[in-house]
CSV table of C-alpha atoms in Angstrom, one decimal:
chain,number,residue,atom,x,y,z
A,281,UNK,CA,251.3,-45.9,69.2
A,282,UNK,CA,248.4,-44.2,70.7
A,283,UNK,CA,248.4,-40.3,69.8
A,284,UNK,CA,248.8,-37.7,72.7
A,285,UNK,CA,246.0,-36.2,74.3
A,286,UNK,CA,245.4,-32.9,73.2
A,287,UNK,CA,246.2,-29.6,75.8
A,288,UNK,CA,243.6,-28.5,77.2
A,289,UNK,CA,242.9,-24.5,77.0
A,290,UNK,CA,241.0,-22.0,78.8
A,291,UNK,CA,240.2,-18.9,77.9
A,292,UNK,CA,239.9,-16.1,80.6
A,293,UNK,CA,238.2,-12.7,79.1
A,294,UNK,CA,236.4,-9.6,80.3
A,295,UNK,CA,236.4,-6.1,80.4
A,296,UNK,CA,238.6,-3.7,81.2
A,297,UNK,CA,239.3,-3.8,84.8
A,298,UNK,CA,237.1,-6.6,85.8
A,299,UNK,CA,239.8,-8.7,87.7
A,300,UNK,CA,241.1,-11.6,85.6
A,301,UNK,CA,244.7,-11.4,86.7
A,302,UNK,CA,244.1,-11.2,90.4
A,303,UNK,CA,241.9,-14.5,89.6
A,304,UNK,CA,244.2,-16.2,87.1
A,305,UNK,CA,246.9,-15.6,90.4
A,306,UNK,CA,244.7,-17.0,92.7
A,307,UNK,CA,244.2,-20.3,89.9
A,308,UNK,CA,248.1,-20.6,89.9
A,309,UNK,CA,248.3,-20.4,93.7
A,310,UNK,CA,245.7,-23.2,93.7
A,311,UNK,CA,247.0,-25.1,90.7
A,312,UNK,CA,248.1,-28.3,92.7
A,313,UNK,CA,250.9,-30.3,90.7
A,314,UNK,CA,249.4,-28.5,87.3
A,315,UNK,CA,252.0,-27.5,85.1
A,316,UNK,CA,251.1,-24.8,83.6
A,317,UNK,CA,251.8,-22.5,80.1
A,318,UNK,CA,249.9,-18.6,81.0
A,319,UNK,CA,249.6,-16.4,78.0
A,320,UNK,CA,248.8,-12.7,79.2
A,321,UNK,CA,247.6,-10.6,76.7
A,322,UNK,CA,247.4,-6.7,77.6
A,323,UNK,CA,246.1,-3.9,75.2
A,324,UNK,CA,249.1,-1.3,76.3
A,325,UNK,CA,252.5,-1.4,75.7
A,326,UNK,CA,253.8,-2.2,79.2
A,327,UNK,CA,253.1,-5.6,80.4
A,328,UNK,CA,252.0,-4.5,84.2
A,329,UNK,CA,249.6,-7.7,84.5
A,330,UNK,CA,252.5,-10.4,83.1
A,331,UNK,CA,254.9,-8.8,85.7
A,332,UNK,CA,252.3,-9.5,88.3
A,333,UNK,CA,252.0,-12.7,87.6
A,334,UNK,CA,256.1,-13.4,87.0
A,335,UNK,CA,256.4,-12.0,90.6
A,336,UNK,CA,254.0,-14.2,91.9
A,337,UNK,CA,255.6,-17.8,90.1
A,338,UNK,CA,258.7,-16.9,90.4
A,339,UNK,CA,259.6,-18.6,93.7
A,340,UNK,CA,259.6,-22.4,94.8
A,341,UNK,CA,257.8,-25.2,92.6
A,342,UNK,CA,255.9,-22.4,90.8
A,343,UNK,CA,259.1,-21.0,89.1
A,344,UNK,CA,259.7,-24.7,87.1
A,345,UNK,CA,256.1,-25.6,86.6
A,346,UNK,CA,254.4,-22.1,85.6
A,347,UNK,CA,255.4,-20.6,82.7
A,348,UNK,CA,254.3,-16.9,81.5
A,349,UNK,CA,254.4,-15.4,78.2
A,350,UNK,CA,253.6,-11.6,77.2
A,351,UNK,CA,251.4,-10.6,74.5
A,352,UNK,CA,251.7,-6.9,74.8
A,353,UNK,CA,250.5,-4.2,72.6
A,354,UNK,CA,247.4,-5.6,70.3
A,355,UNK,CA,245.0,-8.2,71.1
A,356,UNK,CA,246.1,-12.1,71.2
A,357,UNK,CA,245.2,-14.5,68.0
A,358,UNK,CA,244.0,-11.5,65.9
A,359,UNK,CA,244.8,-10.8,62.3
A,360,UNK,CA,247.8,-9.6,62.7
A,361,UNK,CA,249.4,-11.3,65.6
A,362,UNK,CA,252.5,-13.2,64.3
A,363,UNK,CA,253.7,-14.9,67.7
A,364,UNK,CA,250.2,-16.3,68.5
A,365,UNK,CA,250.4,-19.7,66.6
A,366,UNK,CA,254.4,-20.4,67.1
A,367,UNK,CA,254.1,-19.8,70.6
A,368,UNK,CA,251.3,-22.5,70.9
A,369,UNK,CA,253.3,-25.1,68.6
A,370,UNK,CA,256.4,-24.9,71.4
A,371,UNK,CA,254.2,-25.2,74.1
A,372,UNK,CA,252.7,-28.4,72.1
A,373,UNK,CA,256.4,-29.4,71.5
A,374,UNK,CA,256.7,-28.9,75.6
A,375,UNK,CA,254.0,-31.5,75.6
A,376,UNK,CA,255.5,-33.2,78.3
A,377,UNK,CA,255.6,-30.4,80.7
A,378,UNK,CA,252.3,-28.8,80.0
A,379,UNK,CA,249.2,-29.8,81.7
A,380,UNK,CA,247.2,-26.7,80.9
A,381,UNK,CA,247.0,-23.5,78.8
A,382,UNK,CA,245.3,-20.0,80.6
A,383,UNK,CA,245.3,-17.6,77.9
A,384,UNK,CA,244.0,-13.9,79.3
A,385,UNK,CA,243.1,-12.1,76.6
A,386,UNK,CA,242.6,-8.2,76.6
A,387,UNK,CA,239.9,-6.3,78.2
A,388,UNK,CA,239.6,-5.3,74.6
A,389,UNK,CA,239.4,-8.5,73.0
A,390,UNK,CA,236.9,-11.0,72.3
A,391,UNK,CA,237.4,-14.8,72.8
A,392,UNK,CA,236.6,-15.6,69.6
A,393,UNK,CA,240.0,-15.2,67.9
A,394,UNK,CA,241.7,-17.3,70.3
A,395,UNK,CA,238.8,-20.3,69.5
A,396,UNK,CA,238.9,-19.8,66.4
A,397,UNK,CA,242.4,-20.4,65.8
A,398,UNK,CA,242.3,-23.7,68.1
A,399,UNK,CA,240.5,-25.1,65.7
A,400,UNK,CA,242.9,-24.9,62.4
A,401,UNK,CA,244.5,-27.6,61.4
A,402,UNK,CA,247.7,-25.9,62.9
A,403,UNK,CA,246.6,-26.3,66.4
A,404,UNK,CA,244.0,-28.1,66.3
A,405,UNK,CA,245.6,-31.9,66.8
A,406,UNK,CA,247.6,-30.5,69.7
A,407,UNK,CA,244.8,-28.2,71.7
A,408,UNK,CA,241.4,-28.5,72.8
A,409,UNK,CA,239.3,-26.0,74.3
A,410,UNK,CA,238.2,-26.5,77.7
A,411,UNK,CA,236.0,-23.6,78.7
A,412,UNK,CA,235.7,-20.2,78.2
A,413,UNK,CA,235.4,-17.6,81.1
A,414,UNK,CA,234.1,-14.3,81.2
A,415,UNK,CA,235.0,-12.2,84.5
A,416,UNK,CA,232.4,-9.1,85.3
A,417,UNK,CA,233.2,-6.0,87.7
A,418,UNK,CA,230.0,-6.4,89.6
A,419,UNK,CA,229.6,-3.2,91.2
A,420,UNK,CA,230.0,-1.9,87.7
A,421,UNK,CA,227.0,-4.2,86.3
A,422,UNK,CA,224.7,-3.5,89.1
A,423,UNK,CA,225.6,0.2,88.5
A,424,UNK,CA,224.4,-0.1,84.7
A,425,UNK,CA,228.1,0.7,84.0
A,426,UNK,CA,227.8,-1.3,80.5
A,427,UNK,CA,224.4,0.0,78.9
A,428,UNK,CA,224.0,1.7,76.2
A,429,UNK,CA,224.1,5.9,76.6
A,430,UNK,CA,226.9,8.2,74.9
A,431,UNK,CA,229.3,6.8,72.2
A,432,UNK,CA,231.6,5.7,74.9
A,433,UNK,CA,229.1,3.9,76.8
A,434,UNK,CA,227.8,2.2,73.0
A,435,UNK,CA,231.7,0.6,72.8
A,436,UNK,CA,232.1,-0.6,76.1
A,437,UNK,CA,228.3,-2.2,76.1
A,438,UNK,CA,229.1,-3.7,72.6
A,439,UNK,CA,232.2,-5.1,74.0
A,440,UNK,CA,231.1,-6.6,77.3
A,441,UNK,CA,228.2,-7.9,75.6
A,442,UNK,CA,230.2,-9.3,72.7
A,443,UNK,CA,232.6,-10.8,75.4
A,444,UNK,CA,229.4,-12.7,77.5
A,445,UNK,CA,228.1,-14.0,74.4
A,446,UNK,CA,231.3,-16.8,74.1
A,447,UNK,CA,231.5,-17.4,77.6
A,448,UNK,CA,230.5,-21.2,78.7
A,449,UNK,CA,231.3,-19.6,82.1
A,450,UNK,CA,230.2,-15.9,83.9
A,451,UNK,CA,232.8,-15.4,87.4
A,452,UNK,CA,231.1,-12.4,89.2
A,453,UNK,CA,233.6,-10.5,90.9
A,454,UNK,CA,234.4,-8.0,93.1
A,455,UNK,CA,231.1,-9.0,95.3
A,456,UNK,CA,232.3,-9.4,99.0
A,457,UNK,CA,230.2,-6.1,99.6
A,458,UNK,CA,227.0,-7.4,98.1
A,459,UNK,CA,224.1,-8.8,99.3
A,460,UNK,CA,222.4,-11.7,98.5
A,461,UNK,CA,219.4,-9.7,96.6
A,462,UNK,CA,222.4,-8.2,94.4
A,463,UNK,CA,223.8,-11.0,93.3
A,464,UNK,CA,220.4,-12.3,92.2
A,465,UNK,CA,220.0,-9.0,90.0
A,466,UNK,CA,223.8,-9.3,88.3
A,467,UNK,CA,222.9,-12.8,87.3
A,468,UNK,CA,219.6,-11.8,86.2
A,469,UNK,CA,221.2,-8.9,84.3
A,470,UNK,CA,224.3,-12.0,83.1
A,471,UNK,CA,221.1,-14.0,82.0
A,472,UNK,CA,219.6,-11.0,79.7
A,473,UNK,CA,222.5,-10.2,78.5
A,474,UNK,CA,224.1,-13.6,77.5
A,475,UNK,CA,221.1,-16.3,77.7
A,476,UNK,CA,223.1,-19.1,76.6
A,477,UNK,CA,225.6,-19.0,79.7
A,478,UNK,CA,226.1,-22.4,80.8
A,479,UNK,CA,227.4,-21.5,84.6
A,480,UNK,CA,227.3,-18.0,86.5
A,481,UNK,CA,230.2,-18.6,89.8
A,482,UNK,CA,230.9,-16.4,92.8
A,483,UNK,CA,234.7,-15.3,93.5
A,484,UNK,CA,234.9,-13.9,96.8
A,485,UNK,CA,238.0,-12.5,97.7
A,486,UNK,CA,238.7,-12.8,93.8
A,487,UNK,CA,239.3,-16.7,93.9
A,488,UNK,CA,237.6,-19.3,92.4
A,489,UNK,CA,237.5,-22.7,93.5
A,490,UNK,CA,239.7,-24.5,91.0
A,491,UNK,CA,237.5,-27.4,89.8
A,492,UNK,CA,235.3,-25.0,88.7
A,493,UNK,CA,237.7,-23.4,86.3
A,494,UNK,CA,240.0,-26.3,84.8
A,495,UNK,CA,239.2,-29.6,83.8
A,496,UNK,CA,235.5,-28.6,83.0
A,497,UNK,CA,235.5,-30.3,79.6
A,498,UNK,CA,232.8,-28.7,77.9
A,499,UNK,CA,234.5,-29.0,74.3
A,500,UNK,CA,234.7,-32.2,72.8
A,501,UNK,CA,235.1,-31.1,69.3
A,502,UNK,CA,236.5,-32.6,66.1
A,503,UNK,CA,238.3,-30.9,63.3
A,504,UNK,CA,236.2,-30.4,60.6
A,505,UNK,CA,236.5,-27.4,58.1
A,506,UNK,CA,233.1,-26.3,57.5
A,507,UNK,CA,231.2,-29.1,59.9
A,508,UNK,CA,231.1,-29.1,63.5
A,509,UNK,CA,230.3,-32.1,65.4
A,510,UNK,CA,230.4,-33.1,69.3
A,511,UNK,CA,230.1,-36.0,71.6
A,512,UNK,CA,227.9,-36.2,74.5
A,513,UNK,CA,229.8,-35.5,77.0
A,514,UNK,CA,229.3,-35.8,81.1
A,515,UNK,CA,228.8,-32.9,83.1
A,516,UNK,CA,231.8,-32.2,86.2
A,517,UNK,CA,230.5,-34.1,89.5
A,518,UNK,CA,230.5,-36.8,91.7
A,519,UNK,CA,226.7,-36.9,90.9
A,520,UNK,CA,226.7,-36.0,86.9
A,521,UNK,CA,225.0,-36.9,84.6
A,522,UNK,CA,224.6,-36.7,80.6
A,523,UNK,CA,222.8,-33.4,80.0
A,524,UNK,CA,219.1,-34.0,78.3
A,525,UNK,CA,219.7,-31.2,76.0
A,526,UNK,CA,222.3,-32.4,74.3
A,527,UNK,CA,221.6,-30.0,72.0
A,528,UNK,CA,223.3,-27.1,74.2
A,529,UNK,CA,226.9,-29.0,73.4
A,530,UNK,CA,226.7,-28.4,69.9
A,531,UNK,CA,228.4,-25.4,68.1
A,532,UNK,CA,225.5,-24.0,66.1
A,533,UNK,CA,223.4,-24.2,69.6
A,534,UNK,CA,225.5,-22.7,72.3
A,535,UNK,CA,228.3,-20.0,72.4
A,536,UNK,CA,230.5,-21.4,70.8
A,537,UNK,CA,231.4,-20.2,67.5
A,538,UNK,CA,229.6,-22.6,65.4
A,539,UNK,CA,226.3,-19.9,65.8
A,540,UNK,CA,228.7,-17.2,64.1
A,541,UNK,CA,230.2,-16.3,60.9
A,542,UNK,CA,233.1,-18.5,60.5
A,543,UNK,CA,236.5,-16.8,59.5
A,544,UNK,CA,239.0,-14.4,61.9
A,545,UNK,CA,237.1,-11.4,59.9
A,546,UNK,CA,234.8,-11.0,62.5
A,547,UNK,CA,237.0,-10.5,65.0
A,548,UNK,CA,240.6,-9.8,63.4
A,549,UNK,CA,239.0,-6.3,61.9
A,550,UNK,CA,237.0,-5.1,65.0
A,551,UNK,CA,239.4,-2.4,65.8
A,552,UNK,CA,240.0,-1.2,62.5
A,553,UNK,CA,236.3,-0.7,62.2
A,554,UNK,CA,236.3,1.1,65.6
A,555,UNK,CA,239.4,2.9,66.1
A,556,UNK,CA,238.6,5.0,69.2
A,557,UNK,CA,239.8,2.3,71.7
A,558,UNK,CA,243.4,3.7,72.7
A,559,UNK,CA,246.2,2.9,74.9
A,560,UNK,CA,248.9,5.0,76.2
A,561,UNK,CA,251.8,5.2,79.0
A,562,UNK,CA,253.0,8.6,80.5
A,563,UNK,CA,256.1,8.2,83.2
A,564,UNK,CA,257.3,10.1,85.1
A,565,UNK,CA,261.6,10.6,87.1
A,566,UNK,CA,259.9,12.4,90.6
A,567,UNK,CA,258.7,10.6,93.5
A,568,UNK,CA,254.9,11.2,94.1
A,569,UNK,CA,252.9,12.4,96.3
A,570,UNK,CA,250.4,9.5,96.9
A,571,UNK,CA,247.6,10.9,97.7
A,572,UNK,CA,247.8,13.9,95.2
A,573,UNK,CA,248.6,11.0,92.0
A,574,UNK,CA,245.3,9.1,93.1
A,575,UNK,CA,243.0,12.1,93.2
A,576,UNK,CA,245.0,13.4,89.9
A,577,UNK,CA,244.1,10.1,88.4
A,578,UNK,CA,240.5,9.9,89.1
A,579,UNK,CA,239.9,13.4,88.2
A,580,UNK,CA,241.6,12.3,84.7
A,581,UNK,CA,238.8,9.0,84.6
A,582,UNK,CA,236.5,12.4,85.2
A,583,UNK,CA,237.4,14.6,82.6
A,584,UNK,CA,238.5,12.3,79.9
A,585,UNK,CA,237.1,8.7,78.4
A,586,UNK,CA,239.7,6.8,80.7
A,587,UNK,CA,238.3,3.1,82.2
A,588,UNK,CA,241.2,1.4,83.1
A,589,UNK,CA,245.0,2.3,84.4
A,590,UNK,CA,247.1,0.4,85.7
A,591,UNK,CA,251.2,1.0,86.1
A,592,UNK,CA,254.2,1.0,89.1
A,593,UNK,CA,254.7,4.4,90.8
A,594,UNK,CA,257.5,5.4,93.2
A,595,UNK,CA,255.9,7.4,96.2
A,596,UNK,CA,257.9,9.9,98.3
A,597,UNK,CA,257.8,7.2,100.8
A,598,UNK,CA,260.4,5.2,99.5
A,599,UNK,CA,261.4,2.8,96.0
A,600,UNK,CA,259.8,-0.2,96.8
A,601,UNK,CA,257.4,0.1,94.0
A,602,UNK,CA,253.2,0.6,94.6
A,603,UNK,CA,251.3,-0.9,92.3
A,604,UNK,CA,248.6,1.5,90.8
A,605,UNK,CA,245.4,-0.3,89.7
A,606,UNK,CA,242.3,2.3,88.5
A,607,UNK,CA,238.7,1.3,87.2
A,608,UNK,CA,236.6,4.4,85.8
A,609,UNK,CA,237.5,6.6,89.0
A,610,UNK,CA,237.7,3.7,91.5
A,611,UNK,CA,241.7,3.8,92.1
A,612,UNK,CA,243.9,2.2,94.8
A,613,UNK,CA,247.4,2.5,95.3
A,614,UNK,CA,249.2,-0.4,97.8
A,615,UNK,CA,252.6,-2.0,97.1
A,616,UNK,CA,252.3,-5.7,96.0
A,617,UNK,CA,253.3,-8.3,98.1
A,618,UNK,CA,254.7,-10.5,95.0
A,619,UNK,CA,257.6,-7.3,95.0
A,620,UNK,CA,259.1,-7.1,98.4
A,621,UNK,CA,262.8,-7.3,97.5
A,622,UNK,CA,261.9,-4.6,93.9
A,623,UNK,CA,263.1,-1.3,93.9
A,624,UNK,CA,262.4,1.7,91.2
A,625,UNK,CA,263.5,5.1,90.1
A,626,UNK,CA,260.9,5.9,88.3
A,627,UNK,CA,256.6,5.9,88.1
A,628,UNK,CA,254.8,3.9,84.5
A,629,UNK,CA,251.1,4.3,84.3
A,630,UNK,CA,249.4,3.0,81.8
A,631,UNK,CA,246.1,4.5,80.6
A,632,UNK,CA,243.2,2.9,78.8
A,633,UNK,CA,240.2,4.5,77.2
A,634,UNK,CA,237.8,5.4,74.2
A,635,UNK,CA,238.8,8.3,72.1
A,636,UNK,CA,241.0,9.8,75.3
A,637,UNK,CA,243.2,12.9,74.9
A,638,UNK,CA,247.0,11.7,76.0
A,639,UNK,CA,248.2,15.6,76.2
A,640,UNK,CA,245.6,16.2,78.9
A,641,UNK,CA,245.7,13.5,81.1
A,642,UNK,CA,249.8,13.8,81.4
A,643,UNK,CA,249.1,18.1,82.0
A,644,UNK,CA,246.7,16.9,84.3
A,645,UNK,CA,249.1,15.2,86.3
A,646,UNK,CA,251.8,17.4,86.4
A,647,UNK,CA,249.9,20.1,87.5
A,648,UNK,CA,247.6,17.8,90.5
A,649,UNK,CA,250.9,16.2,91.4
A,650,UNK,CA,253.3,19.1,91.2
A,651,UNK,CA,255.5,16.7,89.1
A,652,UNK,CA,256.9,16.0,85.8
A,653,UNK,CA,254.6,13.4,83.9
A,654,UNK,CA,255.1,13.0,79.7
């Protein structure tokens, strides 16, 4: 009897804020007859992103063939996430029904832990690794948004470099604005920062073509405890060919993990070593003032070490929930198509941030917003 073929996985990483769930939604609206398994992974405590994406699938074909599980509160694959290796074993036992994994790890994660643990014996005979891809904020890179400066700045460039490093693939995003001369200098920046970046793509209107996402193939490893090994492999395309470097498909020679320490210790106690990366969620029971949250909430990315929020507010103009999305002090406020029918009491934001101070941003915006927020 010949053995099933392995899942195929792909990682999706990036910074905080750099637009991997609008893109992973865009995948699943382009998935054709895919049937696929999602694993969203989100640093806070409230799953805002896996509720995106459960609003999205949860109509027509997409409701039986897409399938989303929430990885809330800690980074996916880690030291000490428990549900990480079961949840893969019943999606392996789901064979069947499961063409392909998306696993969207934290802005705060690195890929690493996830590829790592592909390649134990435990998963290893049921999942392969397909690609890796890293999402970038554009604006942000061109706007030298990840170099090195104060201690914040040092954690978020050690992070975003960290997470280019494993990418096979680099999506710029967020360039619709951009001209043809800026995309030229984030890829040259991509290519400084992560020389061993197999492809850089362009998603315009956040969406990438799917063919250049899943199915790329560009791990054909075999398990092997201390030993990696590969097999030349053809390049995606009507016009491929084998690459004359095979060299760049080996573990030790691209970024994969082969080139690094082996273990989880690498990644599993990053945060412990650097504990200033926090999360927190302050609600709110009064309808608010639009306009007065959003300035509230970018003069709290002023005054305190927050980069990303993210949450559901009601507004005084009615219960139909509007999805809050904030990058640094770049926030926009619009209700979400995927929640027509949804209705709320009550406003969730969660906050993201290095070594940010959870009393002031809620005083902050109780006294901007003339309402209650704790």
């Amino acid at each position: 009897m010949t053995p099933a073929q392995p899942i195929p996985v792909t990682i999706v990483t990036g910074f905080l804020g750099a637009g991997k769930t609008t893109l992973l939604r865009s995948l699943v609206q382009r998935r054709q007859t895919r049937r696929l398994a999602l694993l969203i992974n989100e640093f806070g405590e409230v799953t805002i992103d896996g509720d995106l994406m459960r609003a999205m699938s949860n109509s027509g074909d997409d409701a039986e063939h897409v399938r989303i599980h929430d990885f809330s509160y800690g980074l996916i694959a880690y030291g000490d996430d428990e549900r990480f290796v079961p949840t893969m074993l019943a999606l392996a036992a789901r064979r069947a029904q499961v063409d392909h994994v998306l696993i969207e790890t934290s802005g705060l994660a690195l890929p690493t832990a996830v590829m790592e643990s592909l390649q134990t014996p435990e998963l290893a005979a049921h999942f392969i690794l397909d690609a890796t891809l890293a999402v970038v904020d554009t604006p942000l890179l061109l706007d030298d948004r990840f170099a090195q400066g104060s201690n914040t700045d040092n954690a978020v460039a050690d992070m975003f470099g960290r997470q280019l490093e494993y990418a096979d693939v680099v999506v710029l995003n967020k360039i619709d604005d951009l001209s043809e001369g800026q995309l030229l200098d984030a890829e040259q920046r991509v290519r400084s920062c992560a020389p061993n970046v197999r492809f850089l793509e362009l998603a315009y209107k956040a969406q990438l073509d799917i063919r250049l996402a899943l199915g790329l193939r560009l791990h054909q490893p075999t398990l092997q405890v201390h030993q990696h090994t590969y097999t030349h492999v053809r390049m995606p395309g009507v016009d491929a060919s084998v690459l004359a470097d095979q060299g760049r498909l080996n573990g030790h020679a691209h970024s994969g993990l082969g080139a690094h320490s082996h273990g989880l210790a690498t990644h599993k106690h990053f945060h412990e070593q650097d504990p200033g990366w926090l999360s927190f969620t302050l609600r709110s029971q009064s309808p608010q003032p639009a306009d007065k949250l959003k300035q509230a909430i970018t003069e709290a990315a002023k005054s305190e070490p927050i980069l990303r929020t993210k949450g559901f507010v009601r507004t005084l103009e009615g219960k139909r929930p509007q999805l809050v999305q904030g990058v640094r002090t770049r926030v926009t406020m619009n209700a979400d198509a995927a929640n027509e029918t949804v209705e709320t009491d009550k406003s969730e934001l969660v906050f993201i941030g290095y070594h940010p101070s959870r009393s002031k941003v809620a005083a902050l915006l109780s006294e901007l917003t003339g309402t209650n927020w704790k």
